[in-house]
Amino acid sequence: MGQKVEVLAPAGNLPSLRAAVDHGADAVYFGFRNATNARNFEGLNFSLNDAKAGIAYAHSHGVRANVVLNTFPQADDPSLWFQTVDETAALGADAIIIANLSLLDYCHAKHPQLPIHLSVQASASNAPAINFYQRHFDIARVILPRVLTVAEIRALKERTTVDLEVFAFGGLCVMAEGRCYLSSFATGVSPNIEGVCSPARAVRFENTGERLRTRLGDILIADYGAHEEAAYPTICKGRFQANDQVYHVMEEPGSLNILEMLPEVIESGVVSLKIEGRQRTKSYVATVTRVLRQAVDSYYADPPGFRPKGKWLKELNAISEGTTHTLGTYEERWQ
Ligand code: SF4
C-alpha cells in the first residue's frame, strides 16, 4: 500500500485552523480576507498576521498549511492577486492553490520553490488538461472538480503523475467549477471574481410565524413550513415553481459525504481528501475533521473490513446541508 491519504481541513479563521489541527488534520487550507479568495465572506478569513500565526501553529504540530488564491484577477487592477502570491511565498506556506493562468505563470517563474496546487476553479478534469498545467507550471497537485466518478478518477491516475486531491465532504456546487454566475445575477457578485456566492448582506430570512421565507437580493429562494429545516439560500438550491410544481428545480440541498465509498476513493490513488467549508463554524471543522480522521485510520487498520459507522454518518448528517448527504458524482451515471 502506498502513502497514507491526507485529511485536508478548511479554516475560515484562526480558531477553526486550530480546531482542524487539534482534531487530526494532516493539512489545512485557508485564504486571505480579500477578493483573492473564493470564500470571501464578511467576518471570515486571514490577515497576514493571522496567516503567520496559523502556519506556525500548524507546523508546530507537524501539519501542512496551504494558502488559497483561487479567484480571477480583475481587469482594471489585478495587482492584489500578484501581491498575494508574493506574500504567500514569503509566509512559508506548504503550497499555494491557484486557478488563473497568469498567476500560475507568475508564481512558477518567481517562486519556483513554492509548490502549486491547481485549484478546483480551474476545472481540469482530464489528463491532457492536467498534464498541460504540469508541463507549463510544474503543478504538484490538482484538485479535481466534483464531476468525476471513482472509475474516472482511477483512469485519470493512470494518465498523469500529478497528485490528485478530491472532495470528501461538504457543500456541492452544481455548476462547472469556477463558471457560476447565478449569484452575480441576483446580487452583483459571484465566486469567480469577488469570492462570494450568496453574500450575507444580500440574504434575508423572513419569519412570519407560520412560514419562513429566504431571499437572495429580491429573489425568493424558498418558502418553508413551520417544521422544515431552512437552508442557507443559494440560487442553485432554491425551490422554484416550474410546470405548476414547486420543487428544487436545479439541485437538492445536501452535502457530499464519501464515507460509504471511502475504500474505493482511497484505492483510486488520490493523495488527499478535502473537506469543504471555510465558511462554516469551528465546531463543524472539528466534527468533520475528527470523523474523517477516524474513518481514514479505521480503513488503514483493516482495508477489507472497513464499514462506515452509523454514528459517523449521524454526526455528519447533523451538520450537512438539508441534514442529508449524497455521494455526488462519485457514483452518478449522468455527466
Ligand atoms: S449558486 Fe450554487 S452552483 Fe453557483 S456558486 Fe453558488 S453554490 Fe455553486
Coordinates of C-alpha atoms and ligand atoms in Angstrom, one line a residue:
M1 CA 0.0 0.0 0.0
G2 CA 1.3 3.5 -0.9
Q3 CA 1.4 6.6 1.1
K4 CA -1.5 7.2 3.5
V5 CA -4.1 9.5 2.1
E6 CA -4.1 13.0 3.7
V7 CA -7.1 14.5 5.6
L8 CA -7.2 18.2 4.5
A9 CA -9.4 20.5 6.6
P10 CA -10.8 24.0 5.9
A11 CA -10.1 27.1 8.1
G12 CA -12.2 30.3 7.8
N13 CA -10.3 31.8 10.8
L14 CA -7.6 31.0 13.4
P15 CA -9.9 29.2 15.8
S16 CA -11.1 26.9 13.0
L17 CA -7.5 26.3 11.9
R18 CA -6.5 25.3 15.5
A19 CA -9.6 23.1 15.7
A20 CA -8.6 21.3 12.5
V21 CA -5.1 20.7 13.7
D22 CA -6.3 19.6 17.2
H23 CA -8.8 17.1 15.7
G24 CA -6.4 15.2 13.4
A25 CA -6.0 17.1 10.1
D26 CA -2.8 16.3 8.2
A27 CA -3.1 19.6 6.4
V28 CA -5.2 22.7 6.5
Y29 CA -6.1 25.3 3.9
F30 CA -7.2 28.9 4.2
G31 CA -7.4 32.2 2.3
F32 CA -6.9 35.9 2.9
R33 CA -9.6 38.4 3.8
N34 CA -9.9 39.9 0.4
A35 CA -11.2 39.2 -3.2
T36 CA -8.4 36.7 -4.0
N37 CA -10.2 34.1 -2.0
A38 CA -13.4 32.2 -3.3
R39 CA -14.8 32.1 0.3
N40 CA -14.6 35.9 0.8
F41 CA -17.4 36.1 3.3
E42 CA -17.8 39.0 5.7
G43 CA -16.1 38.4 9.1
L44 CA -14.0 35.5 7.9
N45 CA -10.5 34.7 6.6
F46 CA -7.0 35.6 7.5
S47 CA -4.9 38.8 7.7
L48 CA -1.2 38.5 7.1
N49 CA -0.6 38.2 10.8
D50 CA -3.3 35.6 11.2
A51 CA -1.7 33.6 8.4
K52 CA 1.7 33.7 10.1
A53 CA 0.2 32.5 13.3
G54 CA -1.8 29.8 11.6
I55 CA 1.1 28.4 9.7
A56 CA 3.3 28.5 12.8
Y57 CA 0.6 26.6 14.8
A58 CA 0.1 24.0 12.0
H59 CA 3.9 23.5 11.6
S60 CA 4.5 23.2 15.3
H61 CA 2.1 20.2 15.2
G62 CA 3.5 18.6 12.0
V63 CA 0.6 19.8 9.9
R64 CA 0.9 21.3 6.4
A65 CA -0.7 24.7 5.6
N66 CA -1.9 25.6 2.1
V67 CA -2.9 29.1 1.1
V68 CA -5.8 29.5 -1.3
L69 CA -5.7 32.2 -4.1
N70 CA -8.4 30.9 -6.3
T71 CA -10.4 33.8 -7.8
F72 CA -9.6 35.5 -11.1
P73 CA -7.7 38.8 -11.2
Q74 CA -9.9 41.8 -12.2
A75 CA -9.2 43.5 -15.5
D76 CA -9.0 47.0 -14.1
D77 CA -6.5 46.3 -11.3
P78 CA -5.0 42.7 -11.0
S79 CA -2.2 43.9 -8.6
L80 CA -3.8 42.5 -5.4
W81 CA -3.6 38.9 -6.8
F82 CA 0.1 39.1 -7.8
Q83 CA 1.0 40.8 -4.4
T84 CA -0.8 38.0 -2.6
V85 CA 1.3 35.4 -4.5
D86 CA 4.4 37.1 -3.2
E87 CA 3.1 37.4 0.3
T88 CA 2.2 33.7 0.4
A89 CA 5.7 32.7 -0.8
A90 CA 7.2 34.9 2.0
L91 CA 5.0 33.2 4.6
G92 CA 6.5 29.8 4.1
A93 CA 3.2 28.1 3.2
D94 CA 3.5 24.5 2.1
A95 CA 1.5 25.1 -1.1
I96 CA -0.4 27.8 -2.9
I97 CA -3.7 26.9 -4.6
I98 CA -4.2 28.8 -7.9
A99 CA -6.7 28.7 -10.7
N100 CA -5.8 31.6 -13.1
L101 CA -3.2 31.2 -15.9
S102 CA -1.4 34.5 -15.3
L103 CA -1.0 33.7 -11.6
L104 CA 0.2 30.2 -12.3
D105 CA 2.8 31.7 -14.7
Y106 CA 3.9 34.4 -12.3
C107 CA 4.2 32.1 -9.3
H108 CA 6.0 29.4 -11.2
A109 CA 8.6 31.9 -12.6
K110 CA 9.1 34.0 -9.5
H111 CA 8.7 31.5 -6.7
P112 CA 9.7 28.1 -8.1
Q113 CA 10.3 26.7 -4.6
L114 CA 6.6 27.1 -3.7
P115 CA 4.5 24.0 -4.6
I116 CA 1.5 24.9 -6.7
H117 CA -1.8 23.1 -6.4
L118 CA -4.2 23.7 -9.3
S119 CA -7.5 24.9 -7.8
V120 CA -10.8 23.2 -8.5
Q121 CA -11.8 26.5 -10.0
A122 CA -9.5 25.7 -13.0
S123 CA -11.9 22.9 -13.9
A124 CA -9.1 20.5 -15.0
S125 CA -10.9 17.1 -15.2
N126 CA -9.0 15.2 -17.9
A127 CA -5.4 14.1 -18.2
P128 CA -4.4 16.3 -21.2
A129 CA -5.5 19.4 -19.3
I130 CA -3.8 18.4 -16.1
N131 CA -0.6 17.5 -17.9
F132 CA -0.7 20.8 -19.7
Y133 CA -0.6 22.6 -16.4
Q134 CA 2.2 20.3 -15.2
R135 CA 4.3 20.9 -18.3
H136 CA 4.0 24.7 -18.2
F137 CA 3.7 25.5 -14.5
D138 CA 5.1 22.3 -12.8
I139 CA 1.9 21.9 -10.7
A140 CA 2.4 19.4 -7.9
R141 CA -1.2 18.6 -7.4
V142 CA -4.6 19.1 -9.0
I143 CA -7.9 19.5 -7.0
L144 CA -10.4 17.6 -9.1
P145 CA -13.7 19.1 -10.0
R146 CA -16.7 17.3 -8.5
V147 CA -17.8 15.9 -11.8
L148 CA -15.9 12.6 -11.9
T149 CA -16.9 9.1 -11.0
V150 CA -14.5 6.9 -9.0
A151 CA -13.8 4.9 -12.1
E152 CA -12.9 8.0 -14.0
I153 CA -10.5 9.1 -11.2
R154 CA -8.8 5.7 -11.3
A155 CA -8.4 6.0 -15.1
L156 CA -7.0 9.6 -14.7
K157 CA -4.4 8.3 -12.2
E158 CA -3.0 6.1 -14.9
R159 CA -2.5 9.0 -17.2
T160 CA -0.8 11.6 -15.0
T161 CA 1.9 11.9 -12.4
V162 CA 0.3 14.9 -10.8
D163 CA -1.0 14.2 -7.4
L164 CA -4.8 14.1 -7.2
E165 CA -6.9 15.8 -4.4
V166 CA -10.6 15.2 -4.2
F167 CA -13.5 16.5 -2.1
A168 CA -14.6 14.1 0.6
F169 CA -17.2 16.1 2.5
G170 CA -19.2 19.4 2.2
G171 CA -21.4 21.6 0.1
L172 CA -21.8 20.9 -3.6
C173 CA -21.9 23.3 -6.5
V174 CA -23.9 22.0 -9.4
M175 CA -22.2 24.3 -12.0
A176 CA -18.9 23.5 -13.8
E177 CA -16.5 24.7 -11.1
G178 CA -15.4 28.3 -11.5
R179 CA -18.1 29.1 -14.0
C180 CA -21.1 30.0 -12.0
Y181 CA -22.8 33.4 -12.4
L182 CA -26.1 32.7 -10.7
S183 CA -25.1 34.6 -7.6
S184 CA -23.9 37.5 -9.7
F185 CA -27.4 37.6 -11.4
A186 CA -29.1 38.1 -8.0
T187 CA -26.5 40.2 -6.1
G188 CA -24.0 41.6 -8.5
V189 CA -21.1 39.5 -7.1
S190 CA -20.0 35.9 -7.9
P191 CA -17.4 33.5 -6.6
N192 CA -15.3 33.9 -9.7
I193 CA -14.4 37.5 -9.2
E194 CA -15.2 38.6 -5.6
G195 CA -15.1 35.2 -4.0
V196 CA -18.7 35.1 -2.7
C197 CA -21.8 33.2 -3.7
S198 CA -24.8 34.4 -1.8
P199 CA -23.1 37.2 0.3
A200 CA -24.6 37.6 3.7
R201 CA -25.5 41.2 3.1
A202 CA -27.9 40.1 0.3
V203 CA -29.5 37.3 2.3
R204 CA -32.8 37.7 4.1
F205 CA -34.7 35.3 6.4
E206 CA -38.3 36.5 6.8
N207 CA -40.2 34.7 9.6
T208 CA -43.9 35.3 9.5
G209 CA -44.6 32.9 12.4
E210 CA -46.1 30.2 10.1
R211 CA -43.7 30.4 7.2
L212 CA -40.0 31.1 6.9
R213 CA -39.0 32.7 3.6
T214 CA -35.4 33.0 2.4
R215 CA -34.4 35.6 -0.2
L216 CA -31.3 36.5 -2.1
G217 CA -31.5 40.1 -3.2
D218 CA -35.0 40.4 -4.4
I219 CA -35.4 36.7 -5.4
L220 CA -37.5 34.4 -3.3
I221 CA -35.3 31.3 -2.9
A222 CA -37.6 29.1 -0.7
D223 CA -40.7 29.2 1.4
Y224 CA -40.6 26.8 4.3
G225 CA -43.4 25.4 6.6
A226 CA -43.1 25.6 10.4
H227 CA -41.3 22.3 10.8
E228 CA -39.0 22.4 7.9
E229 CA -35.2 23.0 8.2
A230 CA -34.3 26.2 6.3
A231 CA -31.1 26.0 4.2
Y232 CA -28.8 29.0 3.5
P233 CA -30.2 30.5 0.3
T234 CA -28.2 29.9 -2.9
I235 CA -30.0 30.1 -6.2
C236 CA -28.9 26.6 -7.4
K237 CA -30.6 25.0 -4.3
G238 CA -33.7 27.2 -4.4
R239 CA -37.3 25.9 -4.6
F240 CA -38.9 27.4 -7.6
Q241 CA -42.1 27.0 -9.5
A242 CA -41.9 25.1 -12.8
N243 CA -44.7 23.3 -14.6
D244 CA -47.1 24.2 -11.8
Q245 CA -45.0 22.5 -9.2
V246 CA -42.7 24.0 -6.5
Y247 CA -39.5 22.0 -6.0
H248 CA -35.7 22.1 -6.1
V249 CA -35.5 22.7 -9.8
M250 CA -31.7 22.5 -10.1
E251 CA -30.3 20.7 -7.0
E252 CA -31.5 19.4 -3.6
P253 CA -29.6 20.8 -0.6
G254 CA -27.4 18.0 0.7
S255 CA -23.7 17.6 1.5
L256 CA -21.3 15.4 -0.3
N257 CA -20.1 12.6 2.0
I258 CA -17.9 9.9 0.7
L259 CA -17.7 7.6 3.8
E260 CA -19.8 4.9 2.1
M261 CA -17.3 4.8 -0.7
L262 CA -14.1 5.6 1.2
P263 CA -12.2 2.5 0.3
E264 CA -12.9 2.9 -3.4
V265 CA -11.9 6.6 -3.3
I266 CA -8.7 5.9 -1.5
E267 CA -7.8 3.0 -3.7
S268 CA -8.3 5.1 -6.8
G269 CA -4.9 6.6 -6.0
V270 CA -5.8 10.0 -4.7
V271 CA -3.3 11.6 -2.2
S272 CA -5.7 14.0 -0.4
L273 CA -9.3 14.0 0.9
K274 CA -10.5 17.6 1.2
I275 CA -13.3 18.8 3.5
E276 CA -15.2 21.8 2.0
G277 CA -16.4 24.6 4.3
R278 CA -14.1 27.5 5.1
Q279 CA -17.4 29.5 5.6
R280 CA -18.6 27.0 8.3
T281 CA -18.1 27.2 12.1
K282 CA -15.2 26.0 14.2
S283 CA -17.4 23.2 15.6
Y284 CA -18.2 22.0 12.0
V285 CA -14.5 21.9 11.2
A286 CA -13.7 20.0 14.4
T287 CA -16.5 17.4 13.9
V288 CA -15.8 16.7 10.2
T289 CA -12.1 16.5 10.7
R290 CA -12.4 14.2 13.7
V291 CA -14.8 11.8 11.9
L292 CA -12.8 11.7 8.7
R293 CA -9.6 11.1 10.7
Q294 CA -11.3 8.2 12.5
A295 CA -12.7 6.8 9.3
V296 CA -9.3 7.0 7.4
D297 CA -7.4 5.4 10.3
S298 CA -10.0 2.7 10.5
Y299 CA -9.7 2.0 6.8
Y300 CA -5.9 1.6 7.0
A301 CA -6.2 -0.6 10.1
D302 CA -8.3 -3.1 8.1
P303 CA -9.0 -2.1 4.5
P304 CA -11.2 -5.1 3.6
G305 CA -13.1 -4.8 6.9
F306 CA -13.9 -1.1 6.6
R307 CA -17.5 -0.1 7.2
P308 CA -18.7 3.4 7.8
K309 CA -20.0 3.6 11.4
G310 CA -23.6 4.7 11.9
K311 CA -22.5 7.3 14.5
W312 CA -20.2 8.9 12.0
L313 CA -23.0 9.2 9.4
K314 CA -25.3 10.6 12.1
E315 CA -22.8 13.2 13.2
L316 CA -22.1 14.3 9.7
N317 CA -25.7 14.4 8.6
A318 CA -26.5 16.7 11.6
I319 CA -24.2 19.3 10.1
S320 CA -24.9 18.6 6.4
E321 CA -27.0 20.9 4.2
G322 CA -30.6 19.8 4.5
T323 CA -29.3 17.3 7.1
T324 CA -28.8 14.7 4.4
H325 CA -25.9 13.6 2.3
T326 CA -25.1 12.3 -1.2
L327 CA -22.2 10.5 -2.9
G328 CA -22.4 13.2 -5.6
T329 CA -20.9 12.3 -8.9
Y330 CA -18.6 9.6 -7.4
E331 CA -21.4 7.2 -8.2
E332 CA -23.6 9.2 -10.6
R333 CA -24.1 7.8 -14.1
W334 CA -25.1 11.1 -15.7
Q335 CA -22.5 13.7 -16.6
Ligands
SF4_1 S1 -25.1 29.4 -6.9 FE1 -24.8 27.2 -6.5 S2 -23.6 26.4 -8.2 FE2 -23.4 28.6 -8.2 S3 -21.5 29.1 -7.0 FE3 -23.3 29.2 -5.6 S4 -23.4 27.2 -4.7 FE4 -22.1 27.0 -6.5

